[in-house]
Tab-separated table of C-alpha atoms and ligand atoms in Angstrom:
chain	number	residue	atom	x	y	z
A	30	MET	CA	-42.706	38.004	6.923
A	31	ALA	CA	-43.665	37.333	10.166
A	32	ILE	CA	-45.872	34.583	12.181
A	33	PHE	CA	-47.221	34.723	15.274
A	34	ILE	CA	-48.401	31.500	17.642
A	35	LYS	CA	-51.104	32.238	19.730
A	36	ASP	CA	-51.952	30.110	22.835
A	37	VAL	CA	-49.657	27.160	22.299
A	38	LEU	CA	-48.480	25.162	24.854
A	39	LEU	CA	-44.780	25.402	25.286
A	40	ASN	CA	-42.825	23.009	28.181
A	41	GLY	CA	-46.462	22.668	29.824
A	42	GLU	CA	-47.756	26.326	29.712
A	43	THR	CA	-49.856	28.275	27.763
A	44	THR	CA	-47.607	31.207	25.979
A	45	SER	CA	-47.722	32.483	22.611
A	46	ILE	CA	-44.818	33.270	19.934
A	47	LEU	CA	-43.522	35.690	17.327
A	48	ILE	CA	-41.213	34.728	14.826
A	49	GLU	CA	-39.898	37.529	12.202
A	50	ASN	CA	-38.019	36.500	9.310
A	51	ASP	CA	-36.027	33.316	10.093
A	52	THR	CA	-35.909	33.902	13.871
A	53	ILE	CA	-37.813	33.168	17.101
A	54	THR	CA	-38.169	37.147	18.337
A	55	GLY	CA	-40.335	36.707	21.330
A	56	ILE	CA	-41.922	34.240	23.578
A	57	GLY	CA	-44.773	35.217	26.569
A	58	LYS	CA	-47.917	34.801	28.053
A	59	ASN	CA	-49.023	38.869	27.015
A	60	LEU	CA	-47.174	38.898	24.117
A	61	SER	CA	-49.735	40.722	21.607
A	62	MET	CA	-50.343	40.383	17.914
A	63	PRO	CA	-47.626	42.433	15.912
A	64	VAL	CA	-50.387	44.920	14.471
A	65	SER	CA	-47.158	47.844	14.290
A	66	GLY	CA	-43.362	47.242	13.744
A	67	VAL	CA	-43.599	44.798	12.263
A	68	SER	CA	-44.256	44.695	8.155
A	69	PRO	CA	-46.264	47.652	9.372
A	70	ASN	CA	-48.187	48.276	5.614
A	71	LYS	CA	-48.017	44.643	4.603
A	72	LYS	CA	-50.298	42.830	6.853
A	73	ASP	CA	-50.685	39.905	4.908
A	74	ASN	CA	-46.716	39.302	5.705
A	75	LEU	CA	-48.515	38.207	9.009
A	76	THR	CA	-49.364	34.253	9.336
A	77	VAL	CA	-51.739	34.107	12.553
A	78	ILE	CA	-52.000	30.671	14.215
A	79	ASP	CA	-54.258	29.762	16.854
A	80	GLY	CA	-52.914	27.133	18.774
A	81	LYS	CA	-56.463	27.175	21.184
A	82	GLY	CA	-59.538	25.235	20.749
A	83	LYS	CA	-58.830	21.450	21.166
A	84	GLY	CA	-54.989	22.625	21.687
A	85	LYS	CA	-51.722	22.656	20.226
A	86	ALA	CA	-48.380	21.829	21.650
A	87	VAL	CA	-45.108	23.476	19.957
A	88	LEU	CA	-41.918	21.520	19.721
A	89	PRO	CA	-38.342	22.165	18.304
A	90	THR	CA	-38.111	20.055	14.432
A	91	PHE	CA	-35.800	16.989	14.019
A	92	ALA	CA	-32.731	17.077	12.109
A	93	ASN	CA	-31.842	13.587	10.272
A	94	MET	CA	-28.211	13.137	10.668
A	95	HIS	CA	-28.041	10.003	7.902
A	96	THR	CA	-30.143	9.217	5.563
A	97	HIS	CA	-29.626	8.964	1.407
A	98	ALA	CA	-32.672	11.010	0.092
A	99	ALA	CA	-33.651	9.712	-3.179
A	100	MET	CA	-33.700	6.002	-1.871
A	101	THR	CA	-37.092	6.753	-0.740
A	102	LEU	CA	-37.857	5.079	-4.286
A	103	PHE	CA	-36.553	1.642	-2.643
A	104	ARG	CA	-38.841	1.467	-0.281
A	105	GLY	CA	-40.194	-1.881	-0.074
A	106	TYR	CA	-37.872	-3.424	-2.683
A	107	GLY	CA	-36.095	-6.529	-1.915
A	108	ASP	CA	-36.326	-6.856	1.718
A	109	ASP	CA	-35.746	-9.581	4.030
A	110	HIS	CA	-32.941	-10.789	1.995
A	111	PRO	CA	-29.248	-11.402	2.894
A	112	LEU	CA	-27.331	-8.267	3.453
A	113	GLU	CA	-24.782	-9.633	-0.043
A	114	GLU	CA	-27.645	-10.826	-1.868
A	115	TRP	CA	-29.737	-7.616	-1.656
A	116	LEU	CA	-27.309	-5.384	-2.349
A	117	ASN	CA	-25.565	-8.083	-5.411
A	118	GLU	CA	-28.915	-8.465	-7.067
A	119	TRP	CA	-31.253	-5.637	-5.959
A	120	ILE	CA	-29.728	-2.349	-5.305
A	121	TRP	CA	-26.932	-2.103	-7.407
A	122	PRO	CA	-28.159	-3.404	-10.469
A	123	ALA	CA	-30.903	-0.673	-10.335
A	124	GLU	CA	-29.235	1.921	-8.875
A	125	ARG	CA	-27.421	1.820	-12.655
A	126	ASN	CA	-30.354	3.545	-13.852
A	127	LEU	CA	-30.172	6.463	-11.505
A	128	ASP	CA	-30.561	9.514	-13.405
A	129	GLU	CA	-31.012	12.859	-12.588
A	130	ASP	CA	-35.011	13.059	-12.903
A	131	ILE	CA	-34.604	9.828	-10.538
A	132	ILE	CA	-32.840	11.899	-7.942
A	133	TYR	CA	-34.552	15.112	-8.276
A	134	TRP	CA	-37.601	13.473	-7.652
A	135	GLY	CA	-36.732	10.801	-5.527
A	136	THR	CA	-35.586	13.185	-3.188
A	137	ARG	CA	-38.593	15.468	-3.615
A	138	LEU	CA	-40.494	12.290	-1.647
A	139	ALA	CA	-37.629	12.378	0.482
A	140	CYS	CA	-38.857	16.264	1.403
A	141	LEU	CA	-42.170	15.604	1.501
A	142	GLU	CA	-42.012	12.674	3.829
A	143	MET	CA	-39.529	14.275	6.065
A	144	ILE	CA	-41.784	17.821	6.089
A	145	LYS	CA	-44.774	15.943	7.067
A	146	SER	CA	-42.800	13.808	9.732
A	147	GLY	CA	-41.155	17.395	11.575
A	148	THR	CA	-37.792	17.425	9.978
A	149	THR	CA	-36.154	20.465	8.686
A	150	LEU	CA	-32.552	19.570	8.309
A	151	PHE	CA	-30.694	16.497	6.989
A	152	ASN	CA	-27.395	15.274	6.422
A	153	ASP	CA	-27.540	13.437	2.628
A	154	MET	CA	-24.899	11.067	1.436
A	155	TYR	CA	-25.974	9.861	-2.465
A	156	PHE	CA	-25.735	10.747	-5.976
A	157	PHE	CA	-26.927	13.153	-8.635
A	158	THR	CA	-25.758	16.186	-6.312
A	159	ASP	CA	-27.257	18.838	-8.138
A	160	ALA	CA	-30.362	16.969	-9.049
A	161	ALA	CA	-30.779	16.564	-4.846
A	162	SER	CA	-29.841	20.075	-4.112
A	163	ARG	CA	-32.547	21.398	-6.422
A	164	ALA	CA	-35.061	19.117	-5.001
A	165	VAL	CA	-34.256	20.488	-1.333
A	166	ALA	CA	-34.744	23.926	-2.576
A	167	ASP	CA	-38.143	23.423	-4.409
A	168	SER	CA	-38.842	21.853	-1.074
A	169	GLY	CA	-38.014	24.825	1.093
A	170	ILE	CA	-35.819	22.370	3.802
A	171	ARG	CA	-32.755	22.153	4.385
A	172	ALA	CA	-29.985	20.161	3.896
A	173	MET	CA	-26.204	18.958	4.319
A	174	ILE	CA	-25.770	17.665	1.009
A	175	GLY	CA	-22.701	14.973	0.707
A	176	PHE	CA	-20.836	14.613	-2.583
A	177	THR	CA	-20.381	10.681	-2.211
A	178	GLY	CA	-16.422	9.376	-2.619
A	179	PHE	CA	-15.727	6.112	-3.384
A	180	ASP	CA	-12.303	5.073	-4.568
A	181	PHE	CA	-12.892	1.142	-4.078
A	182	PHE	CA	-8.702	0.808	-3.725
A	183	ASN	CA	-8.197	1.689	-7.557
A	184	PRO	CA	-5.778	4.310	-8.306
A	185	GLU	CA	-7.730	5.307	-11.370
A	186	THR	CA	-10.876	5.253	-9.522
A	187	ALA	CA	-9.505	7.690	-7.083
A	188	GLU	CA	-8.248	10.424	-9.559
A	189	LYS	CA	-11.965	10.475	-11.531
A	190	MET	CA	-13.398	10.935	-8.219
A	191	LYS	CA	-11.127	13.709	-7.443
A	192	LYS	CA	-11.483	15.326	-10.213
A	193	ASP	CA	-15.106	15.182	-10.123
A	194	ILE	CA	-15.259	16.593	-6.173
A	195	SER	CA	-13.591	19.595	-7.201
A	196	GLU	CA	-15.418	20.201	-10.163
A	197	TRP	CA	-18.586	20.009	-7.994
A	198	TYR	CA	-17.052	21.822	-5.242
A	199	ASN	CA	-16.136	24.493	-7.687
A	200	ASN	CA	-19.414	24.422	-9.302
A	201	LEU	CA	-21.299	25.404	-6.118
A	202	GLY	CA	-21.290	28.811	-7.232
A	203	HIS	CA	-20.449	29.513	-2.881
A	204	SER	CA	-21.996	33.325	-3.425
A	205	SER	CA	-25.474	32.309	-4.904
A	206	THR	CA	-25.660	28.856	-2.921
A	207	GLN	CA	-28.641	29.170	-1.126
A	208	SER	CA	-28.490	28.995	2.548
A	209	SER	CA	-30.269	25.831	3.219
A	210	ILE	CA	-28.031	23.435	1.112
A	211	ILE	CA	-24.664	23.195	3.197
A	212	PRO	CA	-22.300	21.111	1.097
A	213	VAL	CA	-20.239	17.816	2.617
A	214	VAL	CA	-17.526	15.628	1.695
A	215	ALA	CA	-19.053	12.020	2.495
A	216	PRO	CA	-16.163	9.241	1.550
A	217	HIS	CA	-18.528	5.976	1.801
A	218	ALA	CA	-16.429	3.830	4.220
A	219	PRO	CA	-13.135	2.550	5.034
A	220	TYR	CA	-14.015	-0.330	3.556
A	221	THR	CA	-14.685	0.823	0.310
A	222	VAL	CA	-12.378	4.497	0.135
A	223	SER	CA	-8.402	3.780	0.473
A	224	GLY	CA	-6.904	5.550	3.054
A	225	ASP	CA	-4.806	7.886	0.772
A	226	THR	CA	-8.004	9.265	-0.595
A	227	LEU	CA	-9.857	9.061	2.723
A	228	VAL	CA	-7.105	11.161	3.331
A	229	TRP	CA	-6.759	13.876	0.578
A	230	LEU	CA	-10.879	14.117	1.207
A	231	ALA	CA	-10.011	15.537	4.825
A	232	ASP	CA	-7.696	17.968	3.438
A	233	PHE	CA	-9.946	18.938	0.634
A	234	ALA	CA	-13.002	19.249	3.371
A	235	ALA	CA	-10.398	21.317	6.185
A	236	GLU	CA	-8.886	23.422	3.324
A	237	ARG	CA	-12.845	24.435	2.589
A	238	ASN	CA	-13.896	23.948	6.131
A	239	LEU	CA	-16.829	21.512	4.737
A	240	HIS	CA	-18.322	18.592	7.036
A	241	TYR	CA	-16.948	14.991	6.803
A	242	HIS	CA	-19.624	12.062	6.909
A	243	ILE	CA	-18.554	8.531	6.367
A	244	HIS	CA	-20.083	4.992	7.326
A	245	MET	CA	-18.219	3.661	10.460
A	246	SER	CA	-18.547	0.575	11.719
A	247	GLU	CA	-21.906	-0.541	11.532
A	248	THR	CA	-21.262	-4.593	11.552
A	249	GLU	CA	-18.695	-6.966	12.886
A	250	SER	CA	-17.265	-8.515	10.130
A	251	GLU	CA	-16.428	-4.841	9.095
A	252	VAL	CA	-14.930	-4.175	12.436
A	253	ALA	CA	-13.318	-7.810	12.041
A	254	ASN	CA	-11.787	-6.799	8.584
A	255	SER	CA	-10.195	-3.506	9.649
A	256	MET	CA	-8.365	-5.720	12.448
A	257	LYS	CA	-7.290	-8.378	9.629
A	258	GLN	CA	-6.431	-6.021	7.780
A	259	TYR	CA	-4.481	-3.295	9.095
A	260	GLY	CA	-4.157	-4.390	12.524
A	261	MET	CA	-6.284	-1.766	14.278
A	262	ARG	CA	-9.910	-0.863	14.718
A	263	PRO	CA	-11.995	1.587	12.097
A	264	TYR	CA	-11.613	4.236	14.509
A	265	THR	CA	-7.787	3.582	15.712
A	266	ARG	CA	-7.263	3.750	11.918
A	267	LEU	CA	-9.244	6.938	11.066
A	268	ALA	CA	-7.169	8.573	14.338
A	269	LYS	CA	-3.727	7.186	12.880
A	270	LEU	CA	-4.452	8.318	9.520
A	271	GLY	CA	-4.983	11.974	11.310
A	272	ILE	CA	-8.695	12.386	9.872
A	273	LEU	CA	-10.120	13.022	13.491
A	274	ASP	CA	-7.212	15.761	13.922
A	275	LYS	CA	-8.072	17.819	10.782
A	276	MET	CA	-11.654	17.270	10.762
A	277	SER	CA	-12.292	17.534	14.464
A	278	SER	CA	-16.552	18.857	15.295
A	279	ARG	CA	-16.344	18.394	11.800
A	280	PHE	CA	-16.727	14.794	11.502
A	281	ILE	CA	-19.439	12.928	11.760
A	282	GLY	CA	-19.547	8.651	11.659
A	283	ALA	CA	-22.632	7.410	11.277
A	284	HIS	CA	-23.965	4.155	12.811
A	285	SER	CA	-20.774	4.024	15.023
A	286	LEU	CA	-22.130	0.838	16.549
A	287	HIS	CA	-19.788	-1.440	17.354
A	288	LEU	CA	-16.762	0.466	19.409
A	289	GLU	CA	-14.785	-0.223	22.042
A	290	GLU	CA	-13.280	2.076	24.749
A	291	GLU	CA	-10.320	3.418	23.378
A	292	GLU	CA	-12.375	4.135	19.781
A	293	ILE	CA	-14.958	6.401	22.240
A	294	LYS	CA	-12.372	8.068	24.214
A	295	LEU	CA	-10.653	9.336	20.224
A	296	LEU	CA	-14.011	10.255	19.129
A	297	GLY	CA	-14.383	12.646	22.660
A	298	ASP	CA	-11.248	13.572	22.169
A	299	HIS	CA	-11.618	15.229	19.030
A	300	HIS	CA	-15.056	16.458	19.818
A	301	ALA	CA	-16.376	14.433	16.808
A	302	SER	CA	-20.287	13.093	16.196
A	303	VAL	CA	-21.942	9.857	15.753
A	304	VAL	CA	-24.997	9.128	14.442
A	305	HIS	CA	-26.890	6.309	15.386
A	306	ASN	CA	-29.341	4.667	12.744
A	307	PRO	CA	-31.222	2.123	15.038
A	308	ASN	CA	-34.343	0.797	13.175
A	309	SER	CA	-31.733	0.183	10.132
A	310	ASN	CA	-29.457	-1.294	12.563
A	311	LEU	CA	-32.416	-3.783	13.590
A	312	LYS	CA	-33.453	-4.339	10.376
A	313	LEU	CA	-30.673	-5.220	8.423
A	314	GLY	CA	-29.846	-7.363	11.683
A	315	SER	CA	-26.417	-5.220	12.534
A	316	GLY	CA	-26.634	-4.900	15.625
A	317	TYR	CA	-28.749	-2.816	18.740
A	318	LYS	CA	-26.322	-2.087	21.704
A	319	PHE	CA	-25.355	1.028	20.756
A	320	MET	CA	-22.943	2.983	23.412
A	321	TYR	CA	-25.044	5.784	23.721
A	322	GLN	CA	-24.010	7.225	27.588
A	323	GLU	CA	-19.915	5.852	26.934
A	324	LEU	CA	-20.494	8.651	23.941
A	325	ARG	CA	-22.342	11.303	25.676
A	326	ASP	CA	-20.268	10.999	28.583
A	327	ALA	CA	-16.836	11.162	26.396
A	328	GLY	CA	-18.218	14.096	25.098
A	329	VAL	CA	-19.354	13.149	22.146
A	330	ASN	CA	-21.899	14.715	20.060
A	331	VAL	CA	-24.460	11.884	19.300
A	332	THR	CA	-27.516	12.677	17.050
A	333	LEU	CA	-29.560	10.874	15.369
A	334	GLY	CA	-30.620	9.511	11.823
A	335	THR	CA	-32.882	6.726	10.266
A	336	ASP	CA	-30.391	5.845	6.910
A	337	GLY	CA	-32.117	5.046	4.090
A	338	CYS	CA	-35.330	3.906	2.917
A	339	SER	CA	-33.684	0.898	1.609
A	340	SER	CA	-33.049	-0.289	4.947
A	341	SER	CA	-35.309	1.465	7.560
A	342	ASN	CA	-38.179	2.173	5.342
A	343	ASN	CA	-39.181	5.172	6.300
A	344	LEU	CA	-38.027	8.924	6.907
A	345	ASP	CA	-39.885	9.379	9.765
A	346	MET	CA	-37.478	10.831	12.981
A	347	LEU	CA	-40.341	10.216	15.311
A	348	GLU	CA	-40.772	6.398	15.096
A	349	ALA	CA	-36.816	6.302	15.249
A	350	THR	CA	-36.541	8.506	18.482
A	351	LYS	CA	-39.144	6.211	20.322
A	352	THR	CA	-36.768	3.106	19.180
A	353	MET	CA	-33.795	4.817	20.034
A	354	ALA	CA	-35.283	5.208	23.762
A	355	LEU	CA	-36.433	1.953	23.979
A	356	LEU	CA	-33.477	0.333	22.998
A	357	GLN	CA	-31.560	1.883	25.259
A	358	LYS	CA	-33.997	0.806	28.428
A	359	GLY	CA	-34.079	-2.500	26.895
A	360	TRP	CA	-30.699	-3.467	26.676
A	361	ARG	CA	-29.436	-1.961	29.603
A	362	GLY	CA	-32.291	-3.163	31.825
A	363	ASP	CA	-32.883	0.363	32.953
A	364	PRO	CA	-36.302	2.270	32.627
A	365	THR	CA	-34.647	5.546	34.029
A	366	THR	CA	-31.406	5.595	30.535
A	367	MET	CA	-32.233	7.752	28.033
A	368	PRO	CA	-35.809	9.711	29.170
A	369	ALA	CA	-37.717	11.566	26.900
A	370	LYS	CA	-36.545	14.819	26.899
A	371	GLU	CA	-32.892	13.653	26.160
A	372	ALA	CA	-34.013	11.680	23.243
A	373	LEU	CA	-35.212	14.295	21.407
A	374	LYS	CA	-32.053	16.600	22.533
A	375	VAL	CA	-30.703	13.610	20.436
A	376	ALA	CA	-32.657	13.630	17.633
A	377	SER	CA	-32.962	17.594	17.162
A	378	LEU	CA	-30.718	20.090	19.096
A	379	ASN	CA	-27.542	17.701	18.446
A	380	GLY	CA	-28.303	17.685	14.697
A	381	PHE	CA	-28.292	21.292	14.599
A	382	ARG	CA	-25.789	22.038	16.381
A	383	PHE	CA	-23.619	20.028	14.024
A	384	ALA	CA	-24.218	21.457	11.459
A	385	GLY	CA	-23.643	25.014	13.223
A	386	ILE	CA	-27.375	26.150	13.052
A	387	ASN	CA	-28.870	27.707	16.498
A	388	ALA	CA	-32.133	25.876	15.918
A	389	GLY	CA	-33.450	22.561	18.084
A	390	LYS	CA	-34.872	24.544	20.767
A	391	VAL	CA	-38.156	26.796	20.942
A	392	GLU	CA	-36.474	30.243	23.031
A	393	ALA	CA	-36.005	33.752	21.756
A	394	GLY	CA	-33.014	34.302	19.393
A	395	ALA	CA	-33.068	30.540	18.167
A	396	VAL	CA	-33.804	29.918	14.329
A	397	ALA	CA	-37.707	29.475	13.761
A	398	ASP	CA	-37.460	25.565	13.328
A	399	LEU	CA	-40.478	24.053	14.902
A	400	LEU	CA	-43.678	22.203	14.837
A	401	LEU	CA	-46.874	22.349	16.174
A	402	ILE	CA	-48.312	18.913	17.382
A	403	ASP	CA	-52.609	18.460	17.622
A	404	LEU	CA	-53.360	17.735	21.792
A	405	ASP	CA	-56.739	16.159	19.818
A	406	ASN	CA	-54.765	13.168	18.323
A	407	ILE	CA	-55.290	9.783	20.071
A	408	GLY	CA	-51.819	9.807	21.462
A	409	PHE	CA	-51.835	12.596	23.563
A	410	ILE	CA	-55.659	12.002	25.692
A	411	PRO	CA	-55.126	12.041	28.421
A	412	ASN	CA	-52.367	14.737	28.444
A	413	ASN	CA	-50.470	13.776	31.299
A	414	ASP	CA	-47.405	14.567	30.152
A	415	THR	CA	-46.783	16.296	26.503
A	416	LEU	CA	-43.421	15.516	25.884
A	417	SER	CA	-43.839	11.509	27.291
A	418	ASN	CA	-46.871	11.230	24.562
A	419	TYR	CA	-45.257	12.476	21.748
A	420	ILE	CA	-41.870	10.372	22.203
A	421	TYR	CA	-43.387	7.347	23.690
A	422	SER	CA	-47.516	7.264	22.318
A	423	SER	CA	-47.950	9.370	19.400
A	424	HIS	CA	-47.255	9.395	15.834
A	425	SER	CA	-46.155	11.935	13.188
A	426	GLU	CA	-49.738	12.443	12.064
A	427	ALA	CA	-50.053	14.341	15.344
A	428	ILE	CA	-47.788	16.807	13.457
A	429	VAL	CA	-49.836	19.386	11.895
A	430	THR	CA	-47.295	22.526	11.132
A	431	VAL	CA	-44.249	22.649	10.562
A	432	ILE	CA	-41.925	25.764	10.278
A	433	CYS	CA	-38.305	25.825	8.938
A	434	ASN	CA	-36.261	28.819	8.847
A	435	GLY	CA	-39.170	30.895	9.613
A	436	GLN	CA	-41.468	30.085	6.464
A	437	PRO	CA	-44.280	27.275	6.821
A	438	LEU	CA	-43.979	24.569	5.265
A	439	MET	CA	-46.792	22.123	6.560
A	440	GLN	CA	-50.258	23.295	7.410
A	441	ASN	CA	-53.387	21.586	9.013
A	442	ARG	CA	-50.872	18.908	7.416
A	443	GLN	CA	-51.103	20.386	4.053
A	444	VAL	CA	-47.885	20.587	2.073
A	445	GLU	CA	-47.427	22.214	-1.121
A	446	ASP	CA	-47.141	19.921	-4.615
A	447	GLU	CA	-47.603	16.782	-2.479
A	448	ASP	CA	-50.198	15.399	-5.436
A	449	LEU	CA	-47.277	16.150	-8.059
A	450	ILE	CA	-44.838	14.496	-5.809
A	451	LYS	CA	-46.582	11.656	-5.454
A	452	ARG	CA	-47.377	11.359	-9.037
A	453	GLU	CA	-43.662	11.669	-10.026
A	454	ALA	CA	-41.962	9.746	-7.901
A	455	ARG	CA	-44.062	6.951	-8.669
A	456	ARG	CA	-42.754	7.198	-12.326
A	457	VAL	CA	-39.502	7.433	-12.145
A	458	ALA	CA	-39.665	4.481	-9.595
A	459	LYS	CA	-41.007	2.694	-12.189
A	460	LYS	CA	-37.902	4.020	-14.651
A	461	LEU	CA	-35.426	2.953	-11.130
A	462	LEU	CA	-36.404	-0.481	-10.923
A	463	GLN	CA	-36.740	-1.617	-14.801
A	464	LYS	CA	-34.835	-4.708	-15.369
B	522	ZN	ZN1	-26.092	4.829	5.804
């Protein structure tokens, strides 16, 4: 399989790009369309995309590093209520109805939305991981699928969870596991999982080289409770439990919004990653002073995510990137902070780096995850600065082609099975939200 992208704008210059199998193998103005050498006898194995006409620009795809994919089905359900009421009266009762069918189609809907908005990798934390993995594989996208661990400080629940996660891992069939699925250990949060279980899960992950994905310091009240209960802030506690030492660069803390200097230093010293979820934090009223510069300067790998559709309402990473950049400028009172180029790096390269995938950049030798934008879209007229226009003025409708791992998942905004996915998502949403 080869893809030749002809006459496309890259960093302000018109060039051509050759993709062979899953890798970008050539970039250059004078690159000629392969007629031999690449699939010499099978011309239909070569896809040609012409960037000419009104013009197309190429950019890396997004990595959404914190979401609960199948929660697409909760979009607009129980919005604008106080957090506890929303969880107790809306979300948790409906989640009792979850089954494989609901998760499969909810995740397919999430994958469809992500493909249409330029995301090719996401880090998921939800239930029925087998159904979610099937949905990811059937969509052609790639995901880190987290086994969500809860014990609610109940030893019996902890034992059952340990048994379940061991079974899940043993049943993955590692040799045959599609490379598009990366299994992850995902304890929900330090206030829903006991210290013993958090440590047990870190040992489990470390022994198997798995990543560790957890909600951290999302609200001020959870930090205050940690101080009251343990006499220390959540990250200080995680470090004391030895979890940051065990997981190091395989650790990723979602939200990580309410941090103090000591915690930022701990994260940097351990080469850990965090995920900023600006739209979710704003909508739930959790806060907005994300410590981006401090984290970056301490050596923390800062990534971006949307969170689930019950709190961010969409999975649009371009929108999240704009919110992130504006928030940094706004709360710091400094328009030079988080320029467009840096915002895109956080939203793309840093996420792929956490997953250990050489993508998030359009360079020869990189994995071929890239997207094309239509420069005839109003947001690019006039095109004084493509990257600025992309982050600050356009919308994801400007994304016309998405390639993941060398495979085109969207061309001319057409994605396979779109009508079927929408129909099935409407059907299972009724099942999920029945009282
Ligand atoms: Zn979340």
